[in-house]
PDB file of C-alpha atoms in Angstrom:
ATOM      1  CA  UNK W   1       1.013  -3.665 -19.759  1.00 44.00           C
ATOM      2  CA  UNK W   2       1.469  -2.110 -16.345  1.00 48.00           C
ATOM      3  CA  UNK W   3      -1.117  -2.583 -13.642  1.00 49.00           C
ATOM      4  CA  UNK W   4      -2.456   0.831 -12.713  1.00 47.00           C
ATOM      5  CA  UNK W   5      -5.261   2.055 -10.513  1.00 46.00           C
ATOM      6  CA  UNK W   6      -6.838   4.565 -10.975  1.00 45.00           C
ATOM      7  CA  UNK W   7      -5.943   5.519 -14.545  1.00 44.00           C
ATOM      8  CA  UNK W   8      -6.909   8.950 -15.761  1.00 44.00           C
ATOM      9  CA  UNK W   9      -9.329   7.896 -18.469  1.00 48.00           C
ATOM     10  CA  UNK W  10     -12.209  10.329 -18.524  1.00 47.00           C
ATOM     11  CA  UNK W  11     -12.256  13.737 -20.197  1.00 51.00           C
ATOM     12  CA  UNK W  12     -13.283  15.126 -16.793  1.00 50.00           C
ATOM     13  CA  UNK W  13     -10.115  13.800 -15.182  1.00 49.00           C
ATOM     14  CA  UNK W  14      -7.933  15.125 -18.005  1.00 52.00           C
ATOM     15  CA  UNK W  15      -9.616  18.529 -17.744  1.00 50.00           C
ATOM     16  CA  UNK W  16      -9.172  18.582 -13.936  1.00 50.00           C
ATOM     17  CA  UNK W  17      -5.507  17.699 -14.345  1.00 53.00           C
ATOM     18  CA  UNK W  18      -4.953  20.368 -16.971  1.00 57.00           C
ATOM     19  CA  UNK W  19      -6.599  23.094 -14.901  1.00 64.00           C
ATOM     20  CA  UNK W  20      -6.046  22.098 -11.292  1.00 75.00           C
ATOM     21  CA  UNK W  21      -2.915  19.986 -10.950  1.00 84.00           C
ATOM     22  CA  UNK W  22       0.660  20.835 -11.814  1.00 90.00           C
ATOM     23  CA  UNK W  23       2.991  18.337 -13.462  1.00 94.00           C
ATOM     24  CA  UNK W  24       4.465  17.188 -10.147  1.00 95.00           C
ATOM     25  CA  UNK W  25       0.961  16.478  -8.807  1.00 94.00           C
ATOM     26  CA  UNK W  26       0.012  14.487 -11.893  1.00 95.00           C
ATOM     27  CA  UNK W  27       3.211  12.407 -11.721  1.00 96.00           C
ATOM     28  CA  UNK W  28       2.607  11.862  -7.986  1.00 95.00           C
ATOM     29  CA  UNK W  29      -0.974  10.698  -8.645  1.00 94.00           C
ATOM     30  CA  UNK W  30       0.169   8.318 -11.378  1.00 95.00           C
ATOM     31  CA  UNK W  31       3.049   6.756  -9.423  1.00 94.00           C
ATOM     32  CA  UNK W  32       0.752   6.093  -6.456  1.00 92.00           C
ATOM     33  CA  UNK W  33      -1.497   4.163  -8.823  1.00 91.00           C
ATOM     34  CA  UNK W  34       1.318   2.092 -10.338  1.00 89.00           C
ATOM     35  CA  UNK W  35       1.470  -1.406  -8.834  1.00 85.00           C
ATOM     36  CA  UNK W  36       4.495  -2.751 -10.702  1.00 92.00           C
ATOM     37  CA  UNK W  37       7.754  -1.275 -12.046  1.00 95.00           C
ATOM     38  CA  UNK W  38       6.796   1.072 -14.874  1.00 96.00           C
ATOM     39  CA  UNK W  39       8.954   2.922 -17.363  1.00 95.00           C
ATOM     40  CA  UNK W  40       9.135   6.645 -16.751  1.00 96.00           C
ATOM     41  CA  UNK W  41       8.047   7.167 -20.353  1.00 95.00           C
ATOM     42  CA  UNK W  42       4.778   5.333 -19.676  1.00 96.00           C
ATOM     43  CA  UNK W  43       4.261   7.320 -16.469  1.00 96.00           C
ATOM     44  CA  UNK W  44       4.824  10.504 -18.484  1.00 96.00           C
ATOM     45  CA  UNK W  45       2.133   9.466 -20.921  1.00 95.00           C
ATOM     46  CA  UNK W  46      -0.338   8.702 -18.129  1.00 94.00           C
ATOM     47  CA  UNK W  47       0.520  11.981 -16.359  1.00 94.00           C
ATOM     48  CA  UNK W  48       0.174  13.977 -19.576  1.00 93.00           C
ATOM     49  CA  UNK W  49       3.673  15.442 -19.427  1.00 95.00           C
ATOM     50  CA  UNK W  50       7.045  15.134 -21.141  1.00 96.00           C
ATOM     51  CA  UNK W  51       9.290  12.155 -20.313  1.00 96.00           C
ATOM     52  CA  UNK W  52      12.013  14.505 -19.026  1.00 96.00           C
ATOM     53  CA  UNK W  53       9.576  16.230 -16.636  1.00 96.00           C
ATOM     54  CA  UNK W  54       8.247  12.869 -15.439  1.00 97.00           C
ATOM     55  CA  UNK W  55      11.751  11.535 -14.810  1.00 96.00           C
ATOM     56  CA  UNK W  56      12.749  14.671 -12.876  1.00 97.00           C
ATOM     57  CA  UNK W  57       9.665  14.440 -10.653  1.00 97.00           C
ATOM     58  CA  UNK W  58       9.968  10.655 -10.253  1.00 97.00           C
ATOM     59  CA  UNK W  59      13.564  11.043  -9.107  1.00 95.00           C
ATOM     60  CA  UNK W  60      12.378  13.621  -6.555  1.00 96.00           C
ATOM     61  CA  UNK W  61       9.600  11.275  -5.378  1.00 96.00           C
ATOM     62  CA  UNK W  62      12.167   8.466  -5.037  1.00 95.00           C
ATOM     63  CA  UNK W  63      14.419  10.737  -2.939  1.00 95.00           C
ATOM     64  CA  UNK W  64      11.405  11.509  -0.731  1.00 93.00           C
ATOM     65  CA  UNK W  65      10.695   7.768  -0.273  1.00 92.00           C
ATOM     66  CA  UNK W  66       7.319   7.948  -2.016  1.00 94.00           C
ATOM     67  CA  UNK W  67       8.480   5.968  -5.054  1.00 95.00           C
ATOM     68  CA  UNK W  68      11.085   3.286  -5.686  1.00 93.00           C
ATOM     69  CA  UNK W  69      13.424   3.696  -8.626  1.00 93.00           C
ATOM     70  CA  UNK W  70      15.275   1.149 -10.720  1.00 90.00           C
ATOM     71  CA  UNK W  71      17.562   3.470 -12.630  1.00 78.00           C
ATOM     72  CA  UNK W  72      19.781   0.692 -14.006  1.00 83.00           C
ATOM     73  CA  UNK W  73      16.996  -0.656 -16.197  1.00 83.00           C
ATOM     74  CA  UNK W  74      16.497   0.822 -19.662  1.00 87.00           C
ATOM     75  CA  UNK W  75      14.374   2.826 -19.569  1.00 90.00           C
ATOM     76  CA  UNK W  76      14.419   3.576 -15.844  1.00 91.00           C
ATOM     77  CA  UNK W  77      11.374   2.204 -14.022  1.00 95.00           C
ATOM     78  CA  UNK W  78       9.503   3.443 -10.982  1.00 96.00           C
ATOM     79  CA  UNK W  79       6.792   2.131  -8.681  1.00 94.00           C
ATOM     80  CA  UNK W  80       5.075   3.288  -5.540  1.00 93.00           C
ATOM     81  CA  UNK W  81       6.736   2.587  -2.214  1.00 93.00           C
ATOM     82  CA  UNK W  82       4.269   0.474  -0.217  1.00 90.00           C
ATOM     83  CA  UNK W  83       6.043   1.470   3.010  1.00 89.00           C
ATOM     84  CA  UNK W  84       5.222   5.110   2.326  1.00 90.00           C
ATOM     85  CA  UNK W  85       1.553   4.285   1.824  1.00 88.00           C
ATOM     86  CA  UNK W  86       1.554   2.264   5.049  1.00 90.00           C
ATOM     87  CA  UNK W  87       3.145   5.159   6.944  1.00 90.00           C
ATOM     88  CA  UNK W  88       0.553   7.521   5.451  1.00 90.00           C
ATOM     89  CA  UNK W  89      -2.279   5.228   6.626  1.00 93.00           C
ATOM     90  CA  UNK W  90      -0.735   4.938  10.094  1.00 94.00           C
ATOM     91  CA  UNK W  91      -0.393   8.724  10.328  1.00 93.00           C
ATOM     92  CA  UNK W  92      -4.077   9.111   9.461  1.00 94.00           C
ATOM     93  CA  UNK W  93      -5.054   6.573  12.143  1.00 95.00           C
ATOM     94  CA  UNK W  94      -2.800   8.297  14.704  1.00 94.00           C
ATOM     95  CA  UNK W  95      -4.500  11.606  13.947  1.00 93.00           C
ATOM     96  CA  UNK W  96      -8.070  10.271  13.975  1.00 94.00           C
ATOM     97  CA  UNK W  97      -7.985   7.913  16.979  1.00 94.00           C
ATOM     98  CA  UNK W  98      -6.886   8.193  20.570  1.00 93.00           C
ATOM     99  CA  UNK W  99      -4.017   6.036  21.798  1.00 93.00           C
ATOM    100  CA  UNK W 100      -6.539   4.067  23.875  1.00 94.00           C
ATOM    101  CA  UNK W 101      -8.700   3.366  20.804  1.00 96.00           C
ATOM    102  CA  UNK W 102      -5.619   2.277  18.850  1.00 96.00           C
ATOM    103  CA  UNK W 103      -4.503  -0.052  21.679  1.00 95.00           C
ATOM    104  CA  UNK W 104      -8.022  -1.536  21.880  1.00 96.00           C
ATOM    105  CA  UNK W 105      -8.003  -2.136  18.118  1.00 97.00           C
ATOM    106  CA  UNK W 106      -4.595  -3.851  18.289  1.00 96.00           C
ATOM    107  CA  UNK W 107      -5.862  -6.099  21.092  1.00 97.00           C
ATOM    108  CA  UNK W 108      -8.923  -7.091  19.048  1.00 97.00           C
ATOM    109  CA  UNK W 109      -6.757  -7.749  15.993  1.00 97.00           C
ATOM    110  CA  UNK W 110      -4.315  -9.850  18.024  1.00 97.00           C
ATOM    111  CA  UNK W 111      -7.256 -11.941  19.273  1.00 97.00           C
ATOM    112  CA  UNK W 112      -8.332 -12.496  15.657  1.00 97.00           C
ATOM    113  CA  UNK W 113      -4.778 -13.486  14.723  1.00 97.00           C
ATOM    114  CA  UNK W 114      -4.696 -15.994  17.593  1.00 97.00           C
ATOM    115  CA  UNK W 115      -7.979 -17.516  16.365  1.00 97.00           C
ATOM    116  CA  UNK W 116      -6.565 -17.950  12.847  1.00 96.00           C
ATOM    117  CA  UNK W 117      -3.378 -19.495  14.251  1.00 96.00           C
ATOM    118  CA  UNK W 118      -5.456 -21.996  16.235  1.00 96.00           C
ATOM    119  CA  UNK W 119      -7.719 -22.728  13.260  1.00 94.00           C
ATOM    120  CA  UNK W 120      -4.825 -23.456  10.904  1.00 94.00           C
ATOM    121  CA  UNK W 121      -2.351 -24.758  13.541  1.00 94.00           C
ATOM    122  CA  UNK W 122       0.440 -22.423  12.391  1.00 94.00           C
ATOM    123  CA  UNK W 123       1.580 -18.856  12.992  1.00 95.00           C
ATOM    124  CA  UNK W 124       2.332 -18.277   9.296  1.00 94.00           C
ATOM    125  CA  UNK W 125      -0.557 -17.807   6.858  1.00 94.00           C
ATOM    126  CA  UNK W 126       1.761 -18.462   3.906  1.00 92.00           C
ATOM    127  CA  UNK W 127       2.339 -21.989   5.244  1.00 92.00           C
ATOM    128  CA  UNK W 128      -1.335 -22.868   4.828  1.00 92.00           C
ATOM    129  CA  UNK W 129      -2.234 -24.939   1.793  1.00 89.00           C
ATOM    130  CA  UNK W 130      -5.744 -23.985   0.824  1.00 84.00           C
ATOM    131  CA  UNK W 131      -5.970 -26.628  -1.926  1.00 86.00           C
ATOM    132  CA  UNK W 132      -5.729 -29.665   0.362  1.00 80.00           C
ATOM    133  CA  UNK W 133      -9.458 -30.262  -0.062  1.00 77.00           C
ATOM    134  CA  UNK W 134     -11.544 -31.509  -2.976  1.00 79.00           C
ATOM    135  CA  UNK W 135     -14.576 -29.437  -2.055  1.00 85.00           C
ATOM    136  CA  UNK W 136     -14.670 -26.117  -3.943  1.00 89.00           C
ATOM    137  CA  UNK W 137     -16.602 -24.414  -1.141  1.00 90.00           C
ATOM    138  CA  UNK W 138     -14.019 -25.468   1.477  1.00 89.00           C
ATOM    139  CA  UNK W 139     -11.175 -24.253  -0.736  1.00 90.00           C
ATOM    140  CA  UNK W 140     -12.933 -20.914  -1.185  1.00 92.00           C
ATOM    141  CA  UNK W 141     -13.578 -20.601   2.565  1.00 92.00           C
ATOM    142  CA  UNK W 142      -9.919 -21.358   3.351  1.00 92.00           C
ATOM    143  CA  UNK W 143      -8.694 -18.879   0.730  1.00 93.00           C
ATOM    144  CA  UNK W 144     -10.953 -16.196   2.196  1.00 94.00           C
ATOM    145  CA  UNK W 145      -9.831 -16.963   5.751  1.00 94.00           C
ATOM    146  CA  UNK W 146      -6.125 -16.870   4.848  1.00 94.00           C
ATOM    147  CA  UNK W 147      -6.611 -13.597   2.997  1.00 94.00           C
ATOM    148  CA  UNK W 148      -8.433 -12.084   5.964  1.00 96.00           C
ATOM    149  CA  UNK W 149      -5.704 -13.403   8.300  1.00 96.00           C
ATOM    150  CA  UNK W 150      -3.039 -11.670   6.200  1.00 95.00           C
ATOM    151  CA  UNK W 151      -5.133  -8.491   6.404  1.00 95.00           C
ATOM    152  CA  UNK W 152      -5.268  -8.813  10.197  1.00 96.00           C
ATOM    153  CA  UNK W 153      -1.473  -9.115  10.334  1.00 96.00           C
ATOM    154  CA  UNK W 154      -1.093  -6.029   8.140  1.00 93.00           C
ATOM    155  CA  UNK W 155      -3.574  -4.099  10.288  1.00 95.00           C
ATOM    156  CA  UNK W 156      -1.719  -5.043  13.487  1.00 96.00           C
ATOM    157  CA  UNK W 157       1.456  -3.648  11.947  1.00 94.00           C
ATOM    158  CA  UNK W 158      -0.406  -0.503  10.808  1.00 94.00           C
ATOM    159  CA  UNK W 159      -2.072   0.168  14.173  1.00 96.00           C
ATOM    160  CA  UNK W 160       1.171  -0.519  16.040  1.00 95.00           C
ATOM    161  CA  UNK W 161       2.890   2.050  13.824  1.00 93.00           C
ATOM    162  CA  UNK W 162       0.025   4.478  14.507  1.00 94.00           C
ATOM    163  CA  UNK W 163       0.446   3.886  18.249  1.00 93.00           C
ATOM    164  CA  UNK W 164       4.161   4.635  18.011  1.00 92.00           C
ATOM    165  CA  UNK W 165       3.482   7.792  16.025  1.00 90.00           C
ATOM    166  CA  UNK W 166       0.897   8.945  18.573  1.00 89.00           C
ATOM    167  CA  UNK W 167       3.061   8.199  21.582  1.00 86.00           C
ATOM    168  CA  UNK W 168       6.117   9.869  20.084  1.00 79.00           C
ATOM    169  CA  UNK W 169       4.373  12.976  18.802  1.00 64.00           C
ATOM    170  CA  UNK W 170       4.617  11.892  15.176  1.00 50.00           C
ATOM    171  CA  UNK W 171       8.249  10.768  15.293  1.00 52.00           C
ATOM    172  CA  UNK W 172       9.306   7.143  15.277  1.00 53.00           C
ATOM    173  CA  UNK W 173      12.006   6.062  17.652  1.00 49.00           C
ATOM    174  CA  UNK W 174      14.418   3.619  15.961  1.00 51.00           C
ATOM    175  CA  UNK W 175      14.213   0.050  17.216  1.00 48.00           C
TER     176      UNK W 175
END
């Protein structure tokens, strides 16, 4: 079964979709909730539309960079494009915060990253073995720290993207 969040499960949600959202909007909502490659037929079922309509809209979303398509599989599968979601988050940050606030946040995040690197004596959180201890509490603490460290790295990337968007009036300059 496909991982999906949030699934339209309540009668309220179904009613809202039927009265307030067109087919494209329902397919969009579903694909953003899909966390693994999912057959377009399953997306159609979740979006309460025909498979042909779902496939047409999914192909459009893939062309827009919102979804990723694997059209060679049978049936074709689709999933959300994490890069699109990251860009969307960065755009929101760029709109809500000043460049100075973004730069301050990046500096604070970089300090946190440096602390994690010193704590674990590596610059790569994936190189840390959290199970090198017998104590359950220590293992849990290390797992939490590594997870938070990975979040810090993601946030640095996100805020740096937001800074670039702000400084370039919403347009990224290729590296």
